Amino acid sequence: MKIFHSPLHALHDGGMELHRGALVPSYEKPSRVDHILASIARAGWAVEAPLAYDDAVFASVHDADYVAFLRGAYEEWRGEGRDGFMLPGAFPARGMRRDRVPAGLHARLGYYAFDAGSPIVEGTWQAARAAAHCALTAADLVVAGERSAYALCRPPGHHAGRGMFGGYCFLNNAALAAQRLRDAGLERVAVLDVDYHHGNGTQDIFWERGDVLFVSIHGDPNTEYPFYLGHADERGAGAGEGCNHNFPLPRGTDWAAYSATLETALERVVDFAPQALVVSLGVDIFEGDPISQFRLVAADFPRLGARIAALGLPTVLVQEGGYAVAEIGENVVSVLAAFD
Ligand code: FKS
Ligand code: ZN
């Protein structure tokens, strides 16, 4: 198992999020990675640094103005004499204009964000860029013939859309990996998203694409974040019609119910006949997760890994969520071990 990680992730730290009406330290914190690295070391696997890429590579799935905003946001903030973390407080909702990018920094912050839960700090851009490099490197290794590779990304990516950040995500690591596989000449690529939260950003990016399948199993958006996307009737549009499959499940879902849905989701992947698979690997489907409501237990993660690995596809695994910090490493490694 090839594993890519950058210590630069730790520069994304110190932010607060508005969680159920209270400003609390972000659940998405650097120690998540420390625990995953410790479990990887126990498994005896080596960790490698990602390759370097030009920022132009982000334009394959993100809007140029959005990337420019992320790159320079904190410097602008500093320029206004501020420090600490940046959070938006107003968003262009129904009946307001989204067709023009506003001039002011705070106006642009809300324009590009979709929640007040994704703080930008001084090192956010460097960390997000390094995470994206891990995903791109993992994709490049799979193109070069590796059976699988794991990108230990932090911050995560699957909520980041073409031109929007939120849900702790800034650059869509899984989408960048999938696009990289396409650009390398693979004709069809599937993305399987098993994070507890719907990967609205990945869906957004590939919505009209017939060459990238998006399949997601997640908490029902009627009650679960990100709330406004992820329903079963979202099937894709244009050339992408029928290439988007959402499987929302109720709170309290355990392995028995989850695995039945997983089989259906995997059938969709097989039917698409992809040349490679990208897995958005969120382990916040664990019963002990503090912000999620499924009930998978530790013994279910090897089963999850085995089912996905049994597809026999070249696979890029990309880290997304998981907030039960003490157990996150074991749960991630349990999935990865199925590919070793
Ligand atoms: C709003 C409270 C909602 C946001 C939950 C984000 C989940 C992120 C994730 C990812 F994989 F992206 F990390 N909390 N302030 O687990 O889906
Ligand atoms: Zn999640």
Coordinates of C-alpha atoms and ligand atoms in Angstrom, one line a residue:
M1 CA 0.0 0.0 0.0
K2 CA 1.5 3.3 -1.1
I3 CA 0.7 6.1 1.3
F4 CA 1.1 9.8 0.8
H5 CA 1.1 12.4 3.5
S6 CA 2.4 15.9 4.1
P7 CA 3.2 17.5 7.5
L8 CA 2.0 20.8 6.0
H9 CA -1.5 19.7 7.0
A10 CA -0.7 20.9 10.6
L11 CA -0.7 24.5 9.4
H12 CA -4.5 24.3 9.1
D13 CA -5.2 24.6 12.8
G14 CA -6.7 27.0 15.4
G15 CA -10.0 27.7 13.7
M16 CA -13.4 27.7 15.3
E17 CA -16.7 26.6 13.8
L18 CA -20.3 27.6 14.3
H19 CA -21.7 24.2 15.4
R20 CA -25.4 24.2 16.3
G21 CA -25.4 27.9 17.3
A22 CA -22.2 27.8 19.3
L23 CA -18.6 28.8 18.3
V24 CA -16.5 25.7 19.2
P25 CA -13.0 24.6 18.2
S26 CA -13.1 22.8 14.9
Y27 CA -13.7 19.0 15.1
E28 CA -11.5 18.7 12.0
K29 CA -8.2 19.0 13.9
P30 CA -4.5 18.0 13.2
S31 CA -4.5 15.2 15.8
R32 CA -6.7 13.2 13.5
V33 CA -3.7 12.7 11.3
D34 CA -1.4 11.9 14.2
H35 CA -3.6 9.0 15.1
I36 CA -3.9 7.7 11.5
L37 CA -0.1 7.9 11.2
A38 CA 0.4 6.0 14.4
S39 CA -1.8 3.2 13.2
I40 CA -0.1 3.1 9.8
A41 CA 3.3 2.8 11.6
R42 CA 1.9 -0.1 13.6
A43 CA 0.8 -1.8 10.4
G44 CA 4.4 -1.4 9.2
W45 CA 3.7 0.6 6.1
A46 CA 5.9 3.4 4.8
V47 CA 4.6 6.9 4.3
E48 CA 5.9 9.0 1.4
A49 CA 5.9 12.8 0.7
P50 CA 3.7 13.9 -2.3
L51 CA 5.1 15.1 -5.6
A52 CA 4.9 18.9 -6.3
Y53 CA 2.4 20.2 -8.8
D54 CA 1.7 23.6 -10.3
D55 CA -1.4 25.4 -9.0
A56 CA -2.7 25.3 -12.6
V57 CA -3.7 21.7 -12.0
F58 CA -6.5 22.8 -9.7
A59 CA -8.3 24.4 -12.6
S60 CA -9.2 20.9 -13.8
V61 CA -12.1 20.8 -11.2
H62 CA -12.2 24.3 -9.7
D63 CA -13.0 27.8 -11.0
A64 CA -9.9 30.0 -11.4
D65 CA -11.4 32.9 -9.4
Y66 CA -12.2 30.6 -6.5
V67 CA -8.7 29.2 -6.4
A68 CA -7.3 32.7 -6.5
F69 CA -9.5 33.7 -3.6
L70 CA -8.4 30.7 -1.5
R71 CA -4.8 31.4 -2.2
G72 CA -4.9 35.0 -1.2
A73 CA -7.7 35.2 1.3
Y74 CA -5.7 35.2 4.5
E75 CA -3.2 37.8 3.2
E76 CA -6.1 40.1 2.4
W77 CA -7.5 39.5 5.9
R78 CA -4.1 40.4 7.3
G79 CA -4.1 43.5 5.1
E80 CA -7.3 44.6 6.8
G81 CA -5.4 44.4 10.1
R82 CA -7.0 41.2 11.3
D83 CA -5.7 37.9 12.6
G84 CA -7.2 34.7 14.0
F85 CA -9.5 32.7 11.8
M86 CA -11.9 33.8 9.1
L87 CA -15.5 32.8 9.1
P88 CA -18.3 34.1 6.9
G89 CA -21.5 35.4 8.3
A90 CA -23.7 36.0 5.2
F91 CA -24.4 34.0 2.1
P92 CA -26.1 34.7 -1.3
A93 CA -29.3 32.7 -0.6
R94 CA -32.6 32.6 -2.6
G95 CA -33.5 35.9 -4.2
M96 CA -30.0 37.3 -4.0
R97 CA -27.3 37.7 -6.7
R98 CA -24.8 35.0 -7.4
D99 CA -23.9 36.2 -10.9
R100 CA -21.4 38.8 -9.7
V101 CA -18.5 38.4 -7.4
P102 CA -18.6 41.1 -4.8
A103 CA -15.6 43.3 -4.1
G104 CA -15.2 43.4 -0.4
L105 CA -13.3 40.6 1.4
H106 CA -16.1 39.6 3.8
A107 CA -18.6 39.7 1.0
R108 CA -16.4 37.4 -1.1
L109 CA -15.9 35.1 1.9
G110 CA -19.6 34.5 2.1
Y111 CA -19.9 34.3 -1.6
Y112 CA -17.5 31.4 -1.9
A113 CA -18.5 29.6 1.3
F114 CA -21.7 27.6 2.1
D115 CA -21.4 27.3 5.8
A116 CA -19.9 29.0 8.9
G117 CA -18.1 25.8 9.9
S118 CA -15.0 26.0 7.7
P119 CA -12.5 28.5 9.2
I120 CA -9.7 29.8 7.1
V121 CA -6.4 30.4 9.0
E122 CA -3.0 31.5 7.9
G123 CA -1.9 28.1 6.8
T124 CA -5.1 26.8 5.3
W125 CA -4.1 27.3 1.7
Q126 CA -0.7 25.6 2.2
A127 CA -2.4 22.6 3.9
A128 CA -5.2 22.3 1.4
R129 CA -2.7 22.4 -1.5
A130 CA -0.5 19.8 0.2
A131 CA -3.6 17.5 0.7
A132 CA -4.5 17.9 -3.0
H133 CA -0.9 17.0 -3.9
C134 CA -1.2 13.8 -1.9
A135 CA -4.4 12.9 -3.8
L136 CA -2.8 13.7 -7.2
T137 CA 0.3 11.7 -6.3
A138 CA -1.8 8.7 -5.3
A139 CA -3.6 9.0 -8.6
D140 CA -0.4 9.2 -10.6
L141 CA 1.0 6.1 -8.8
V142 CA -2.2 4.1 -9.7
V143 CA -1.8 5.3 -13.3
A144 CA 1.8 4.0 -13.2
G145 CA 0.5 0.6 -12.2
E146 CA 0.1 0.5 -8.4
R147 CA -3.0 -1.6 -7.5
S148 CA -3.9 1.0 -4.8
A149 CA -2.7 4.1 -3.1
Y150 CA -3.9 6.1 -0.1
A151 CA -3.8 9.9 0.2
L152 CA -3.9 10.9 3.9
C153 CA -5.6 14.2 3.1
R154 CA -6.2 16.9 5.6
P155 CA -8.1 19.2 5.2
P156 CA -10.7 16.9 3.5
G157 CA -12.2 17.7 0.2
H158 CA -15.6 16.1 -0.8
H159 CA -17.8 19.1 0.2
A160 CA -15.7 21.6 -2.0
G161 CA -17.4 22.3 -5.2
R162 CA -16.2 24.0 -8.4
G163 CA -16.3 27.4 -6.8
M164 CA -17.2 26.9 -3.1
F165 CA -15.8 25.7 0.2
G166 CA -17.5 24.3 3.3
G167 CA -17.7 21.3 5.5
Y168 CA -14.0 21.7 6.4
C169 CA -13.2 21.3 2.6
F170 CA -11.4 23.7 0.3
L171 CA -9.9 21.8 -2.6
N172 CA -11.7 18.6 -3.7
N173 CA -9.0 16.0 -3.3
A174 CA -11.1 13.1 -4.5
A175 CA -12.3 15.0 -7.6
L176 CA -8.8 16.1 -8.4
A177 CA -7.7 12.4 -8.2
A178 CA -10.5 11.3 -10.4
Q179 CA -9.9 14.0 -13.0
R180 CA -6.2 13.1 -12.9
L181 CA -7.0 9.5 -13.8
R182 CA -9.2 10.7 -16.7
D183 CA -6.4 13.1 -17.9
A184 CA -4.0 10.1 -17.9
G185 CA -6.2 8.4 -20.5
L186 CA -8.5 6.2 -18.4
E187 CA -11.9 6.4 -20.1
R188 CA -14.2 5.9 -17.2
V189 CA -13.6 6.6 -13.5
A190 CA -15.9 5.9 -10.6
V191 CA -16.0 7.7 -7.3
L192 CA -17.4 5.8 -4.3
D193 CA -18.1 8.1 -1.3
V194 CA -18.6 6.3 2.0
D195 CA -18.2 9.3 4.3
Y196 CA -21.2 9.9 6.6
H197 CA -21.8 13.2 4.9
H198 CA -22.9 13.5 1.3
G199 CA -20.1 14.5 -1.0
N200 CA -22.0 17.5 -2.5
G201 CA -18.8 19.0 -3.9
T202 CA -17.9 15.9 -5.9
Q203 CA -21.4 15.6 -7.1
D204 CA -21.4 19.2 -8.2
I205 CA -18.2 18.9 -10.1
F206 CA -19.1 15.7 -12.1
W207 CA -22.9 16.4 -12.3
E208 CA -22.9 16.7 -16.1
R209 CA -20.1 14.2 -16.8
G210 CA -20.7 10.9 -18.4
D211 CA -17.1 9.8 -17.9
V212 CA -17.1 10.0 -14.1
L213 CA -19.6 8.1 -12.0
F214 CA -20.4 9.4 -8.5
V215 CA -21.9 6.9 -6.0
S216 CA -22.5 8.0 -2.4
I217 CA -23.9 6.3 0.8
H218 CA -24.6 8.8 3.5
G219 CA -26.9 10.2 6.2
D220 CA -30.2 11.4 4.9
P221 CA -29.8 15.1 4.0
N222 CA -33.3 15.7 5.4
T223 CA -31.6 15.8 8.8
E224 CA -27.9 15.4 8.2
Y225 CA -25.2 17.8 6.9
P226 CA -24.8 19.1 4.2
F227 CA -28.7 19.2 4.1
Y228 CA -29.3 20.7 0.7
L229 CA -28.0 17.9 -1.6
G230 CA -27.7 14.1 -1.5
H231 CA -31.2 12.9 -2.2
A232 CA -31.9 9.6 -4.1
D233 CA -33.6 11.5 -7.0
E234 CA -30.4 13.3 -8.0
R235 CA -29.3 11.4 -11.0
G236 CA -27.0 13.7 -13.0
A237 CA -27.8 15.9 -16.0
G238 CA -26.9 16.1 -19.7
A239 CA -24.1 13.7 -20.6
G240 CA -24.1 12.8 -16.8
E241 CA -27.7 11.7 -16.7
G242 CA -27.7 8.4 -14.8
C243 CA -24.1 8.8 -13.6
N244 CA -25.0 10.0 -10.1
H245 CA -26.3 7.6 -7.5
N246 CA -27.2 8.7 -4.0
F247 CA -28.1 6.3 -1.2
P248 CA -29.3 8.3 1.8
L249 CA -29.7 6.2 4.9
P250 CA -31.4 6.9 8.3
R251 CA -29.7 7.8 11.5
G252 CA -28.8 4.6 13.5
T253 CA -28.0 2.6 10.4
D254 CA -25.8 -0.4 11.3
W255 CA -23.7 -2.8 9.2
A256 CA -26.6 -5.1 8.4
A257 CA -28.5 -2.3 6.7
Y258 CA -25.4 -0.5 5.5
S259 CA -23.9 -3.5 3.8
A260 CA -27.1 -4.3 1.9
T261 CA -27.0 -0.7 0.5
L262 CA -23.3 -1.1 -0.2
E263 CA -23.9 -4.1 -2.4
T264 CA -26.4 -2.0 -4.5
A265 CA -23.9 0.8 -4.7
L266 CA -21.1 -1.5 -5.7
E267 CA -23.4 -2.9 -8.5
R268 CA -23.7 0.6 -9.9
V269 CA -19.9 0.9 -10.0
V270 CA -19.6 -2.5 -11.7
D271 CA -22.3 -1.6 -14.2
F272 CA -20.4 1.5 -15.2
A273 CA -17.3 -0.7 -15.9
P274 CA -14.7 1.9 -14.8
Q275 CA -11.0 1.5 -15.3
A276 CA -10.2 2.9 -11.9
L277 CA -12.0 3.8 -8.6
V278 CA -11.6 6.7 -6.2
V279 CA -12.8 6.1 -2.7
S280 CA -13.8 9.1 -0.5
L281 CA -13.0 7.3 2.7
G282 CA -14.7 8.9 5.7
V283 CA -14.7 6.8 8.8
D284 CA -17.3 9.0 10.5
I285 CA -19.7 6.1 9.9
F286 CA -18.3 4.6 13.1
E287 CA -20.7 4.3 16.0
G288 CA -18.5 6.5 18.3
D289 CA -18.3 9.4 15.9
P290 CA -19.2 12.6 17.8
I291 CA -20.9 14.4 14.9
S292 CA -22.4 11.5 12.9
Q293 CA -25.2 9.0 13.5
F294 CA -24.4 5.6 11.8
R295 CA -23.5 2.6 13.9
L296 CA -20.7 0.7 12.2
V297 CA -18.4 -0.9 14.8
A298 CA -14.6 -1.4 14.5
A299 CA -15.1 -5.0 13.1
D300 CA -17.1 -3.6 10.2
F301 CA -14.3 -1.6 8.6
P302 CA -12.3 -4.7 7.5
R303 CA -15.6 -5.9 5.9
L304 CA -16.1 -2.5 4.2
G305 CA -12.5 -2.7 2.9
A306 CA -12.9 -6.2 1.7
R307 CA -16.1 -5.5 -0.3
I308 CA -14.5 -2.5 -2.0
A309 CA -11.2 -4.3 -2.7
A310 CA -13.1 -7.2 -4.2
L311 CA -14.1 -5.0 -7.1
G312 CA -10.5 -5.7 -8.2
L313 CA -10.1 -2.1 -9.6
P314 CA -7.0 0.1 -9.4
T315 CA -8.1 2.2 -6.5
V316 CA -7.1 5.6 -5.0
L317 CA -8.3 6.0 -1.4
V318 CA -8.7 9.6 -0.2
Q319 CA -9.1 10.5 3.4
E320 CA -12.3 12.5 4.2
G321 CA -13.9 12.6 7.7
G322 CA -13.7 10.8 11.0
Y323 CA -13.8 12.6 14.3
A324 CA -13.6 9.7 16.9
V325 CA -9.9 10.5 17.1
A326 CA -8.9 7.6 19.3
E327 CA -10.3 5.1 16.9
I328 CA -9.8 6.9 13.6
G329 CA -6.4 5.2 12.9
E330 CA -7.5 1.7 13.5
N331 CA -10.7 2.1 11.4
V332 CA -8.8 3.6 8.5
V333 CA -6.1 1.0 8.6
S334 CA -8.7 -1.8 8.7
V335 CA -10.1 -0.5 5.3
L336 CA -6.6 -0.1 3.8
A337 CA -5.4 -3.6 4.9
A338 CA -7.9 -5.1 2.5
F339 CA -5.9 -3.6 -0.4
D340 CA -2.5 -4.6 0.9
Ligands
FKS1 C1 -22.0 23.2 10.8 C2 -22.0 22.0 11.5 C3 -21.9 20.8 10.6 C4 -20.0 20.0 9.5 C5 -19.8 18.6 9.2 C6 -18.7 18.5 8.1 C7 -18.4 17.1 7.8 C8 -17.1 17.0 7.0 C9 -16.8 15.6 6.4 C10 -15.5 15.6 5.6 F1 -15.2 14.5 5.1 F2 -15.5 16.5 4.7 F3 -14.5 15.9 6.5 N1 -20.6 20.2 10.7 N2 -21.1 24.1 11.3 O1 -16.7 14.6 7.4 O2 -17.8 15.2 5.5
ZN2 ZN -18.1 13.3 7.0

